[in-house]
Short mmCIF file of C-alpha atoms and ligand atoms in Angstrom, two decimals:
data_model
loop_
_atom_site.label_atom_id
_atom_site.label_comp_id
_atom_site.label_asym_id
_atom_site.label_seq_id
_atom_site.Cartn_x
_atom_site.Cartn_y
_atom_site.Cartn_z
CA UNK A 24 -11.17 15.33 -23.02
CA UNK A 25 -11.00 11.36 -22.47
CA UNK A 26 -7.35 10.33 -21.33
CA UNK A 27 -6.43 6.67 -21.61
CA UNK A 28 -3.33 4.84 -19.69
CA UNK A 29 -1.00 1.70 -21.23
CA UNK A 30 0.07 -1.24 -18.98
CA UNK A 31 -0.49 -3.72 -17.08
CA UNK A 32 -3.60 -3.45 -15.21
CA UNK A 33 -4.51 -5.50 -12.05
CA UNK A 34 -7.95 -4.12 -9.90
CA UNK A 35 -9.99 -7.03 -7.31
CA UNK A 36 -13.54 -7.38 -8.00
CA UNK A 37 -13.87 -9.62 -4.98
CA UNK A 38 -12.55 -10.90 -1.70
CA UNK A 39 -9.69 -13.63 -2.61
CA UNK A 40 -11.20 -15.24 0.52
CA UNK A 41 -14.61 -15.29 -0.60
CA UNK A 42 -15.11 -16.45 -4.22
CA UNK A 43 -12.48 -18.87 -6.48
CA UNK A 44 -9.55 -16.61 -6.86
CA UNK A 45 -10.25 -15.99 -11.23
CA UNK A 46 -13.28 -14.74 -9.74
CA UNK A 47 -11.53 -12.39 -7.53
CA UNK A 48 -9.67 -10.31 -9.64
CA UNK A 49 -8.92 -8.97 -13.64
CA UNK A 50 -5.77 -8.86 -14.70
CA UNK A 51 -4.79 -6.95 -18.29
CA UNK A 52 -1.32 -8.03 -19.17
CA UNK A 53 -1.38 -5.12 -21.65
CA UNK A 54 -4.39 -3.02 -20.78
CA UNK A 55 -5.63 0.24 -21.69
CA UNK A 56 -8.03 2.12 -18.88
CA UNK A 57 -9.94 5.12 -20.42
CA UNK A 58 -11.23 7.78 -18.14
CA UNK A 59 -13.40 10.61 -18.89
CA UNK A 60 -13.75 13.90 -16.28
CA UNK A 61 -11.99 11.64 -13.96
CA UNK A 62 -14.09 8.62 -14.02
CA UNK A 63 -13.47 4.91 -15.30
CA UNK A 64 -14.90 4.95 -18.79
CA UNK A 65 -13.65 1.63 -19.67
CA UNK A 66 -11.11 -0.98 -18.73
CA UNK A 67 -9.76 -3.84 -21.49
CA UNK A 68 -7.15 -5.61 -22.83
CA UNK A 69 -5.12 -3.02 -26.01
CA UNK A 70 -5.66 -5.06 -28.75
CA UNK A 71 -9.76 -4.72 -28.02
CA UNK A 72 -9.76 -1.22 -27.05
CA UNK A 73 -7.16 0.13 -28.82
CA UNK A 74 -9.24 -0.20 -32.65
CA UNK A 75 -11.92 1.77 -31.31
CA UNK A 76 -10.05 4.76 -28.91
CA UNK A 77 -11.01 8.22 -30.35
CA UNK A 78 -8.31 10.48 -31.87
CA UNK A 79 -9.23 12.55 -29.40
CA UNK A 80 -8.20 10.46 -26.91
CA UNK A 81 -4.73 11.16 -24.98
CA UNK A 82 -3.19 8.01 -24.71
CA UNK A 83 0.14 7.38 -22.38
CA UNK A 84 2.07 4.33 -22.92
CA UNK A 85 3.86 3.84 -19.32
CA UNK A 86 5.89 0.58 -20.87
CA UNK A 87 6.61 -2.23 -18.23
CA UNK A 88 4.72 -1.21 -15.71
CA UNK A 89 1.56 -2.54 -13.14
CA UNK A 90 -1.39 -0.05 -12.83
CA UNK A 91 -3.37 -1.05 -9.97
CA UNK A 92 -5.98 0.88 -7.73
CA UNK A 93 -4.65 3.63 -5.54
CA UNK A 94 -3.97 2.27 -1.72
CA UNK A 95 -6.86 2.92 0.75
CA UNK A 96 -5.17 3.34 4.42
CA UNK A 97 -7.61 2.72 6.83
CA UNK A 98 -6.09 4.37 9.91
CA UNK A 99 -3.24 7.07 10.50
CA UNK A 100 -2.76 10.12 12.38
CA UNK A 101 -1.08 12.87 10.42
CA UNK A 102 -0.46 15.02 13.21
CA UNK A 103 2.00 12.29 14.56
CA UNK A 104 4.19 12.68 10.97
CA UNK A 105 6.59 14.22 12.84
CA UNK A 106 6.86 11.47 15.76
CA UNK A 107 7.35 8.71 13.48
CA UNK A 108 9.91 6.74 14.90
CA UNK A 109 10.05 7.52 18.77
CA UNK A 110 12.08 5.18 20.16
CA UNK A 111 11.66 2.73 23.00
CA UNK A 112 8.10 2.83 24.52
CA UNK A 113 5.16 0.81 24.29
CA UNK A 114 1.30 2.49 23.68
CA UNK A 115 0.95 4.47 26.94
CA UNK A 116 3.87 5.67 27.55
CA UNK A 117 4.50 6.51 23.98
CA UNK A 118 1.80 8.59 24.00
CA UNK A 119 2.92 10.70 27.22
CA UNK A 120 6.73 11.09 26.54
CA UNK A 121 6.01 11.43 22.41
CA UNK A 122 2.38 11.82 20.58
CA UNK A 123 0.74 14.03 23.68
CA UNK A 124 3.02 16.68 23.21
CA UNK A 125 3.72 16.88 19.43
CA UNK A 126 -0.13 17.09 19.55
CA UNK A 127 -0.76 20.15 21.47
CA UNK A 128 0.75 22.13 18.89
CA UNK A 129 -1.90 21.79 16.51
CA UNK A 130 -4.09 24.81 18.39
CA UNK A 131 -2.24 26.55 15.70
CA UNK A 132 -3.95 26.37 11.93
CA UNK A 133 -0.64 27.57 10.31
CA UNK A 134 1.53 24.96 11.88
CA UNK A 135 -1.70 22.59 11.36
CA UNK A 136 -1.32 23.31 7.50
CA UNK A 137 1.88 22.63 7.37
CA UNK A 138 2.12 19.61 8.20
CA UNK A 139 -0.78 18.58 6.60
CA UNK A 140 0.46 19.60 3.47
CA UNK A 141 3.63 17.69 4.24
CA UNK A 142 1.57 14.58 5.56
CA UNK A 143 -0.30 14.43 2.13
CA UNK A 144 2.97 14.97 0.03
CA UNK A 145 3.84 11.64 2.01
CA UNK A 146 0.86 9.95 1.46
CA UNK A 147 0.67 9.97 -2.15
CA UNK A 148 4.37 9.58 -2.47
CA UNK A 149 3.59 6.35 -1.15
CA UNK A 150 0.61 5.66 -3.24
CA UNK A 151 -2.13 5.98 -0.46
CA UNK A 152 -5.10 7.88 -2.37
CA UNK A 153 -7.91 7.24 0.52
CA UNK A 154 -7.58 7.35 3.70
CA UNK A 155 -9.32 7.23 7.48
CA UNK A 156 -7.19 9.94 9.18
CA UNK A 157 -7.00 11.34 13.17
CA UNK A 158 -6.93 15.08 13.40
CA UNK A 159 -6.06 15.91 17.36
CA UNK A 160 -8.53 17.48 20.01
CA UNK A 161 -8.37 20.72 18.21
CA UNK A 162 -10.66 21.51 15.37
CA UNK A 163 -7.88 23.38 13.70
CA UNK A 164 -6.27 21.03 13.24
CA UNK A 165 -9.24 19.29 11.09
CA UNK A 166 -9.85 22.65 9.37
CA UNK A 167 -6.54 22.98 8.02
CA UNK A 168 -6.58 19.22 7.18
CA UNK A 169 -9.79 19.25 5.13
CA UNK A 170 -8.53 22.54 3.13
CA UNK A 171 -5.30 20.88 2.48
CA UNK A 172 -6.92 17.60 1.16
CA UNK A 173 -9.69 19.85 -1.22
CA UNK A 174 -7.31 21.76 -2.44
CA UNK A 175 -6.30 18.41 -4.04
CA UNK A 176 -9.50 16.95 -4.65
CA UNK A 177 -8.83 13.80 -2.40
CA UNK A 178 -11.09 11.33 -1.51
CA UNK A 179 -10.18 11.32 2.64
CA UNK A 180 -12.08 11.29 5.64
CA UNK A 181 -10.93 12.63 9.17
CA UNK A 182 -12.19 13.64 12.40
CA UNK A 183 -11.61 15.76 15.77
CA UNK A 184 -10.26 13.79 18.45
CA UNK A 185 -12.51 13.79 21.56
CA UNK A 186 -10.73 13.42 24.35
CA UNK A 187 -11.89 15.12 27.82
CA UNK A 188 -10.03 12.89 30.29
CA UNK A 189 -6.40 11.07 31.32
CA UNK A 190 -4.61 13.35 29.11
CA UNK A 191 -2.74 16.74 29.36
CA UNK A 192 -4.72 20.19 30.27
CA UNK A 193 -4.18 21.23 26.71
CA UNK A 194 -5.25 18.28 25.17
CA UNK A 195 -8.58 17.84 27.00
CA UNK A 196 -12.23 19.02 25.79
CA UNK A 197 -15.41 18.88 27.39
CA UNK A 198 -18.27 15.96 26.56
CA UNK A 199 -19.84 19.20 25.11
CA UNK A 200 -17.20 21.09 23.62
CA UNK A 201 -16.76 17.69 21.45
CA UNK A 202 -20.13 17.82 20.69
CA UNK A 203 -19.96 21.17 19.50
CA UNK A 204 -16.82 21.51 17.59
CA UNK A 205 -17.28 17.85 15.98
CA UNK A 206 -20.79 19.10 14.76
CA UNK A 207 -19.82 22.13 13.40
CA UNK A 208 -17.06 20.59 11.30
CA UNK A 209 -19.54 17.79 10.10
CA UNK A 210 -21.86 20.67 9.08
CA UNK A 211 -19.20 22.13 7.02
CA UNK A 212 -17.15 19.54 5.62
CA UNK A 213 -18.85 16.39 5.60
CA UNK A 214 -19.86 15.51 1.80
CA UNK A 215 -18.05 18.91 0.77
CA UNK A 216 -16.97 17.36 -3.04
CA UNK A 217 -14.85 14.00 -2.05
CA UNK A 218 -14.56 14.21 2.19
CA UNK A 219 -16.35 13.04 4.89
CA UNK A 220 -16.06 13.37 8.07
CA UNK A 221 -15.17 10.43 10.83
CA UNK A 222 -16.60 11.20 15.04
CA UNK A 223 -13.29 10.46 16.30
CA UNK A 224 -13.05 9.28 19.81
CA UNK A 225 -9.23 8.73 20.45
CA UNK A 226 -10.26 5.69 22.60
CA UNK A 227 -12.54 4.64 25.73
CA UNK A 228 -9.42 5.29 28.30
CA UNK A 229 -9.37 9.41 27.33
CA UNK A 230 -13.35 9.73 26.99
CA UNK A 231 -15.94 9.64 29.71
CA UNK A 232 -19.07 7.48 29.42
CA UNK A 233 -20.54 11.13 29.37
CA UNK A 234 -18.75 11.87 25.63
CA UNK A 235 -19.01 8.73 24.40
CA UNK A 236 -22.66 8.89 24.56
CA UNK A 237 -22.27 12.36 22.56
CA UNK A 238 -20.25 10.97 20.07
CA UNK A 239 -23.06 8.20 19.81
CA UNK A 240 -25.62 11.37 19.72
CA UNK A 241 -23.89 12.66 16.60
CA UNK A 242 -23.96 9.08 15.00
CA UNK A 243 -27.61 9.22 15.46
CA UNK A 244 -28.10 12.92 14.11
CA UNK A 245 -25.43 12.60 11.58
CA UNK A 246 -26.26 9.33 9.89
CA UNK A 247 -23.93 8.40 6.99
CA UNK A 248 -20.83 9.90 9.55
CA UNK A 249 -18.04 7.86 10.06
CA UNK A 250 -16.84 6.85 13.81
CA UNK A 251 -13.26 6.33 14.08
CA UNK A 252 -10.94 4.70 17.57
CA UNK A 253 -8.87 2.43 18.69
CA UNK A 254 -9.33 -0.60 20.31
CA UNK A 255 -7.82 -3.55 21.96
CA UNK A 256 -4.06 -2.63 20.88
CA UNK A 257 -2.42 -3.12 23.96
CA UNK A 258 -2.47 -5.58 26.84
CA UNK A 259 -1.77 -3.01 29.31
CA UNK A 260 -4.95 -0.74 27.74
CA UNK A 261 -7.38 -3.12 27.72
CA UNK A 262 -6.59 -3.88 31.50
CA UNK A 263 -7.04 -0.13 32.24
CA UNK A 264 -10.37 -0.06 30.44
CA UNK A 265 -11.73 -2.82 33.05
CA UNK A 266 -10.86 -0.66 36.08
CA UNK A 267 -12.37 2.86 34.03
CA UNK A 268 -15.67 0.97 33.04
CA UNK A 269 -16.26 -1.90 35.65
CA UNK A 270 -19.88 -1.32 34.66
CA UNK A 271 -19.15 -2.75 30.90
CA UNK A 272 -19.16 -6.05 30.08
CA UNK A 273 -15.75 -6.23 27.94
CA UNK A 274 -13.71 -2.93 26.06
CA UNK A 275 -15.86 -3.07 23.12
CA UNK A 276 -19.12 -2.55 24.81
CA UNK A 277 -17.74 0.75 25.92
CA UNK A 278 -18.17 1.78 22.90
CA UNK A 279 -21.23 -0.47 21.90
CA UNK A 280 -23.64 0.65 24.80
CA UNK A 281 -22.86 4.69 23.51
CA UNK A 282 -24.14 3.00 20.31
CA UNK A 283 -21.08 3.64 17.98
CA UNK A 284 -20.52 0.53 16.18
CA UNK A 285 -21.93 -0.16 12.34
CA UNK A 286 -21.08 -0.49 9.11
CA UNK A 287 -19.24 3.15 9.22
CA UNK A 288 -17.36 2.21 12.13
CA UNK A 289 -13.87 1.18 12.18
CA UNK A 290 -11.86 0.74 15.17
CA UNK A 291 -7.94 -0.12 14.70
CA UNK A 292 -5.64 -2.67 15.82
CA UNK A 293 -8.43 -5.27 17.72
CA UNK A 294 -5.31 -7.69 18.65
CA UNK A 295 -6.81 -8.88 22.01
CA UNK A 296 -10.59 -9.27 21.54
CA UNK A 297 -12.65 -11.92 23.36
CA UNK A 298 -14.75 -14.33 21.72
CA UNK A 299 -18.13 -11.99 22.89
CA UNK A 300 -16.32 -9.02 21.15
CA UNK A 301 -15.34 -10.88 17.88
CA UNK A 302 -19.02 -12.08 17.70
CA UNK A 303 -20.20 -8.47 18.56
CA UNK A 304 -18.34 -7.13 15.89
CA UNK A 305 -20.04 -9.18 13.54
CA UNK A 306 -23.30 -9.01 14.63
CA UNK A 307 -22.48 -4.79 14.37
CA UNK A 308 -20.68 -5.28 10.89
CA UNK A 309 -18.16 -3.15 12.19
CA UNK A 310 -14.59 -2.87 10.58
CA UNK A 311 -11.19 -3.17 11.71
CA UNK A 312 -7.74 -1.14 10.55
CA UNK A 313 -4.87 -4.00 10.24
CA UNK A 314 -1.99 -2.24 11.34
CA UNK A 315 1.01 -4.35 11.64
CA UNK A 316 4.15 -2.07 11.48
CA UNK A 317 2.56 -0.10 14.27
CA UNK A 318 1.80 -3.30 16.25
CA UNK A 319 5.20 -4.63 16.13
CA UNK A 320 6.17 -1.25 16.31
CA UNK A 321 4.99 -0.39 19.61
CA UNK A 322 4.79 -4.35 20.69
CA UNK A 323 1.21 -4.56 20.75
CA UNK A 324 0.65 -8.08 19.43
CA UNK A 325 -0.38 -9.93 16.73
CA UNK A 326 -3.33 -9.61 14.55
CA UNK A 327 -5.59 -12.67 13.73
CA UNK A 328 -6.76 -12.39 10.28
CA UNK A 329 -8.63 -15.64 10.00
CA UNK A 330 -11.03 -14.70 13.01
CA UNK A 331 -11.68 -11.29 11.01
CA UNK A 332 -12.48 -13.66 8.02
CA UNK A 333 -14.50 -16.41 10.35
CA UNK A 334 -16.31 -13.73 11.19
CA UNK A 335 -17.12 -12.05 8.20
CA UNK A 336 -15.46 -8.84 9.19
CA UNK A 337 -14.60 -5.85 6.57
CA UNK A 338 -10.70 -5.35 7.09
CA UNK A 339 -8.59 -2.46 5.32
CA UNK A 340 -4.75 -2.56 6.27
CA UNK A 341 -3.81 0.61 8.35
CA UNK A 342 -0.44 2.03 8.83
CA UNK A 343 -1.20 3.86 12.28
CA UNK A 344 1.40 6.12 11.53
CA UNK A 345 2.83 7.63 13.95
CA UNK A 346 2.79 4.89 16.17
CA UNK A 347 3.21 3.11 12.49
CA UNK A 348 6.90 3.38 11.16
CA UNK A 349 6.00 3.67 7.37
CA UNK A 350 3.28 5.77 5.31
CA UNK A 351 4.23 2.57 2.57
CA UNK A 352 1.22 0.32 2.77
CA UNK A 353 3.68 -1.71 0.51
CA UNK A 354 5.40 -2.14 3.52
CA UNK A 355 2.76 -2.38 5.76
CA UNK A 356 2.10 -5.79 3.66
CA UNK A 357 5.35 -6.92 4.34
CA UNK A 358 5.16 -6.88 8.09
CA UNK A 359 1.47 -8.01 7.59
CA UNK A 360 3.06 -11.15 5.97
CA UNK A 361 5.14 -11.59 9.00
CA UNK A 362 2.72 -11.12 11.42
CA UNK A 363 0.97 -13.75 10.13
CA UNK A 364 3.75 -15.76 9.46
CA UNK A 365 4.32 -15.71 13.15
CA UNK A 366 0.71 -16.73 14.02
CA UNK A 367 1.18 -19.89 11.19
CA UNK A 368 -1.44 -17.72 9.04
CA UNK A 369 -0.57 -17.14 5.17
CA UNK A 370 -1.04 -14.14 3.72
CA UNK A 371 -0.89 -14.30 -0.32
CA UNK A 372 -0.07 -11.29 -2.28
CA UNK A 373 -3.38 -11.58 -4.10
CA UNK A 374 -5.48 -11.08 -0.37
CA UNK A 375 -3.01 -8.68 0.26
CA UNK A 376 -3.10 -6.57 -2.49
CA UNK A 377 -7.27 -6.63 -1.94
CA UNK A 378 -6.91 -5.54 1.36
CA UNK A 379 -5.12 -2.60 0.32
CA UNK A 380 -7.49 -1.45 -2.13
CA UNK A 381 -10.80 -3.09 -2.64
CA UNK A 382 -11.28 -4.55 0.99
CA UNK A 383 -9.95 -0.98 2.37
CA UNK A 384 -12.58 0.53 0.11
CA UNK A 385 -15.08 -1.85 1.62
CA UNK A 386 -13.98 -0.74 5.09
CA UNK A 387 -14.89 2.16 4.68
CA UNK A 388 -18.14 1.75 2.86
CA UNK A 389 -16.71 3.16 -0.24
CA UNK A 390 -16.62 0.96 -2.95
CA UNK A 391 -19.60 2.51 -5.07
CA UNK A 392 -17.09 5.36 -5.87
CA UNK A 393 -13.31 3.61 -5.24
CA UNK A 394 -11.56 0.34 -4.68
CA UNK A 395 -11.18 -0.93 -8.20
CA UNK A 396 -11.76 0.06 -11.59
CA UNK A 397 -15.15 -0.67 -12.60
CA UNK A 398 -16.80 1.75 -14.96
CA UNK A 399 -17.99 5.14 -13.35
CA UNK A 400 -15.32 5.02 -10.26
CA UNK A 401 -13.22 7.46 -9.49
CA UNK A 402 -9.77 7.02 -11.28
CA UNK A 403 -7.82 7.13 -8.41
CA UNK A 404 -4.88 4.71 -9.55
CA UNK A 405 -1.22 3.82 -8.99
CA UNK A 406 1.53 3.25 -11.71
CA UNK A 407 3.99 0.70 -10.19
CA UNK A 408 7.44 0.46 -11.41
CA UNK A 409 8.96 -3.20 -11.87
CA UNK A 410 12.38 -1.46 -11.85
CA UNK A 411 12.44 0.66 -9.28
CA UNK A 412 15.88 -0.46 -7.86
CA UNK A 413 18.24 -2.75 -9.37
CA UNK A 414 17.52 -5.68 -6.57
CA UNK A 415 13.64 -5.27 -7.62
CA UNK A 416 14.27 -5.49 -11.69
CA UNK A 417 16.53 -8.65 -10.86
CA UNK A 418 14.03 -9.98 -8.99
CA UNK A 419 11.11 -9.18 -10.90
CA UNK A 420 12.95 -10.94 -13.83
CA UNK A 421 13.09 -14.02 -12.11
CA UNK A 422 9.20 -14.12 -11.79
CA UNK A 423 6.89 -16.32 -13.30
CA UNK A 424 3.58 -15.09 -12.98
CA UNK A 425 1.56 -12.47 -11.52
CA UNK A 426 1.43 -13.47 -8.02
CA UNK A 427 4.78 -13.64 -7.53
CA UNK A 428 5.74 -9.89 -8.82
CA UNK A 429 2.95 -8.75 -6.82
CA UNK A 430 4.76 -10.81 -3.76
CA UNK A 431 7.99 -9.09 -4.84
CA UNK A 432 6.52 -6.02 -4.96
CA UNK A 433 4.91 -5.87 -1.53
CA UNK A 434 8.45 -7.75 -0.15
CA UNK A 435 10.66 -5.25 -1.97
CA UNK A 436 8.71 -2.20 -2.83
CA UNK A 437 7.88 0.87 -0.98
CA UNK A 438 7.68 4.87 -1.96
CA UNK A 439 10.33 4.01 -4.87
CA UNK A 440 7.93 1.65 -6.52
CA UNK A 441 5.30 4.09 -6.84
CA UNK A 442 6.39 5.71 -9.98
CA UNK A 443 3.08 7.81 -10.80
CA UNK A 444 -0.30 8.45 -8.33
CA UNK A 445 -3.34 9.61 -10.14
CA UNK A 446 -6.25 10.96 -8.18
CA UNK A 447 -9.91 11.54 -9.91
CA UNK A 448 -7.99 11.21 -13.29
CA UNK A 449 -5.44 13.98 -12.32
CA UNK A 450 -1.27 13.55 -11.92
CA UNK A 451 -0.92 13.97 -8.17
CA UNK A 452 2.46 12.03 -7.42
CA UNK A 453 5.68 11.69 -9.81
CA UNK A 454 8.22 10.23 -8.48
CA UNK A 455 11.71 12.44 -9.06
N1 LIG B 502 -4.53 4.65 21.26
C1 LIG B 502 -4.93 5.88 21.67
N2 LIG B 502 -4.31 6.85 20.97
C2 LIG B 502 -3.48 6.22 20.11
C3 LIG B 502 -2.57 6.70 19.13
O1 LIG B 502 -2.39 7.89 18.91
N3 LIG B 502 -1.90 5.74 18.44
C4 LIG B 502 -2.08 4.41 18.65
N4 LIG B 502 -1.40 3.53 17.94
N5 LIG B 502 -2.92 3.95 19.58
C5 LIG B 502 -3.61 4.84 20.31
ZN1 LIG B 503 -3.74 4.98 15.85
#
C-alpha cells in the first residue's frame, strides 16, 4: 500500500558548485512525497498532489518539519565505536595505544554482532542511511556486519581490512589470506539485496606491494567492487610511506601502480596531496571521504575543498569515526565549516547539505538508487525537527529563508534533530 509523508521537503538535484544554485536543488515548503514498496513514487508541492492522493493512500502529516534525503557517510569504522574519543594521540600512535587493540577482538562473531548492532543503532540515530564502512582484518567481523545491516534492509557497503604488515601478530594476514577471505565475502555478500562490498586495504604503510597488487587482482576479477583506504591524513604517514615504497613516485601511486583507483574508489582524508596526486586523482575519477572532526580530531590538517572542486573530484563528507568524534554528519558539517573557515574557504549550507546526501551518493557511485528523491529511488529519508531544543526553535524562528535554517541546523543540530529515519520506505529511527 502507497504511504505518503507531509512537510517540508528539500532533496539536491545537482552540485551547488556546478550549475546556478535554483538549478541545484527543489525545495517543497509544504510537500507531500509518495512512496510505493519503498520507492519514490512522486514528489510535489500539497496543494498539487494532495487532489489526486488515493484513499488508499496513508498519509502522515509530520507538521513543522524538513524532510530531506537520508545522510550518506562516506567513511567510518564501526569496530572503533567503542574507541571514540581516545584521548591525546595523533594517527600512529592512536592506532597502537587505542584502535589496534580494540580491533583484535573482533575474531569473535558474537562480540562482532554486537557492536554492530550497536554501531547501526548509532548510525541511524544520527540520520546516516548509507554508508562506506571498515570491518577489521577479520572476516567475522564483516560477516556479522553484513547480517546486522540485512537484517535491516540497509543500503551499506563494507570490507575486510587487509593488513599483513607493521601491525600486531593478531592483526596481520597474509597477501593471500586477504585474497582469500576478501573473495569469499564478495562472493557471498556483494549485491546480496542493498550491500556491496568495498576491497579494503587499511592503508599502503600496513600492506605489502605483494597485497596491494591482490587487492588490485580482485578489482580486476570483481568489477563493480568497491576499494576503500586511507590516504594522505597525516604528515608523519605520508613521510613513512616514502621510506616503505622508495620505488613509488608519491603515496598515491602506491596504490595507483596495484591499479586500485576509479570511479569506485574512495580513499579518506587526502589533506597533504601533491599537485601530481591531485591531477592523478582526476585523471582516475577517484573520490575522497571529507572527514573533518576526525582531522582536527587527531590533528591531521586541513582539507582543501576547492582543489577537490578544481579538480572535478566526487567528495562525500566522512565522519572517520573512531578516529572521528561524532557519528552526526550534522556535526561533521559544522567542523567542515570551520575547517574551511580556517583555510579562508566558505562552505554554504546548501554545498553542505549536497555533500551529505547527493554528492555522498555520487561518491559512491550510487545515485541511480539514492541521494535524492527522484522518482524510483529508494526512500531512504530523514525527518528533521526545527525544535529539537529550545536554543534551535529560538533560533530557527529568527530565520528568514531556507538557507539559513539549513545553516542553523548543521551549526546547532545533531542526533536530537533527527526526529524520524526512514530506510526503503520503512520507520528505522524514532527519536524517544
Ligand atoms: N589510517 C590507517 N588506519 C586508520 C584508521 O583506523 N583511522 C584513521 N583515521 N586513519 C587510519
Ligand atoms: Zn578511517
Amino acid at each position: 500500500m502507497p504511504i505518503a509523508h507531509r512537510a517540508s521537503i528539500l532533496h539536491f538535484i545537482a552540485d551547488p558548485d556546478t550549475v546556478a544554485l535554483d538549478q541545484a536543488y527543489e525545495y517543497y515548503p509544504d510537500g507531500i512525497m509518495v512512496i510505493d514498496d519503498g520507492k519514490i513514487k512522486s514528489i510535489g508541492l500539497a496543494e498539487d498532489l494532495l487532489p489526486s492522493l488515493g484513499t488508499d493512500v496513508d498519509l502522515t502529516e509530520h507538521g513543522n518539519a524538513l524532510i530531506i534525503p537520508g545522510f550518506v557517510d562516506t567513511h567510518i569504522h564501526y569496530p572503533q565505536t567503542e574507541v571514540i574519543a581516545a584521548y591525546g594521540e595523533q594517527l600512529l600512535e592512536w592506532l597502537e595505544k587505542y584502535t589496534f587493540p580494540c580491533e583484535a577482538k573482533f575474531h569473535d562473531e558474537d562480540y562482532a554482532r554486537d557492536i554492530a548492532e550497536r554501531f547501526l543503532d548509532e548510525l541511524l540515530r544520527a540520520g546516516t542511511t548509507t554508508a562506506l564502512v571498515f570491518g577489521t582484518v577479520h572476516k567475522e567481523s564483516v560477516e556479522a556486519f553484513f547480517k546486522a545491516c540485512e537484517k535491516r534492509n540497509l543500503r551499506m557497503v563494507a570490507g575486510k581490512v587487509m593488513m599483513d604488515r607493521n601491525a600486531p601478530d593478531d592483526l596481520i594476514d597474509t597477501a593471500q589470506s586477504s585474497y582469500d577471505d576478501s573473495k569469499a565475502l564478495i562472493e557471498k555478500w556483494h549485491n546480496r539485496g542493498r550491500l556491496r562490498y568495498a576491497v579494503t586495504p587499511r592503508f599502503s604503510p600496513t600492506s605489502t606491494e605483494q597485497q596491494l597488487q591482490k587487492a588490485g587482482q580482485l578489482m580486476q576479477e570483481y568489477p563493480g567492487v568497491y576499494m576503500h583506504t586511507h590516504m594522505s591524513e597525516n604528515v608523519d604517514e605520508v613521510k613513512w610511506v616514502k621510506e616503505l615504497f622508495p620505488e613509488r613516485a608519491n603515496y598515491l601511486d602506491t596504490y595507483d601502480h596495484a591499479g586500485l583507483l576509479g570511479r569506485r574508489s574512495v580513499l579518506a582524508h587526502c589533506i597533504h596531496l601533491t599537485d601530481e596526486e591531485w591531477q592523478r586523482m582526476e585523471e582516475t575519477q577517484t573520490g575522497i571521504a571529507f572527514c573533518p572532526t576526525s582531522n582536527l580530531f587527531l590533528g591531521s590538517g586541513l582539507f582543501q575543498l576547492n582543489r577537490a572542486v578544481k579538480h572535478n573530484l566526487n567528495v562525500g563528507m566522512g565522519t572517520d569515526v573512531g578516529g572521528g568524534s561524532s557519528f552526526s554528519i550534522l556535526q561533521t558539517l559544522n567542523e567542515a565549516y570551520k575547517v574551511l573557515q580556517l583555510r579562508g574557504e566558505q562552505l554554504s549550507p546548501f554545498k553542505g547539505f549536497y555533500l551529505a546526501t547527493l554528492g555522498g551518493a555520487k561518491t559512491l557511485d550510487m545515485s541511480d538508487v539514492i541521494g535524492n528523491f527522484s522518482v524510483g529511488k529508494e526512500a531512504d529519508f530523514l525527518v528533521l525537527d526545527k525544535s529539537c531544543t529550545p536554543l534551535m526553535d529560538f533560533r530557527m524562528s529568527k530565520c528568514t529563508d531556507l538557507f539559513e535554517e539549513l545553516f542553523v541546523f548543521s551549526m546547532l543540530g545533531d542526533d536530537r534533530a533527527i526526529k524520524q529515519t526512514w530506510s526503503a520506505g520503512e520507520l528505522v529511527h524514532q527519536r524517544d
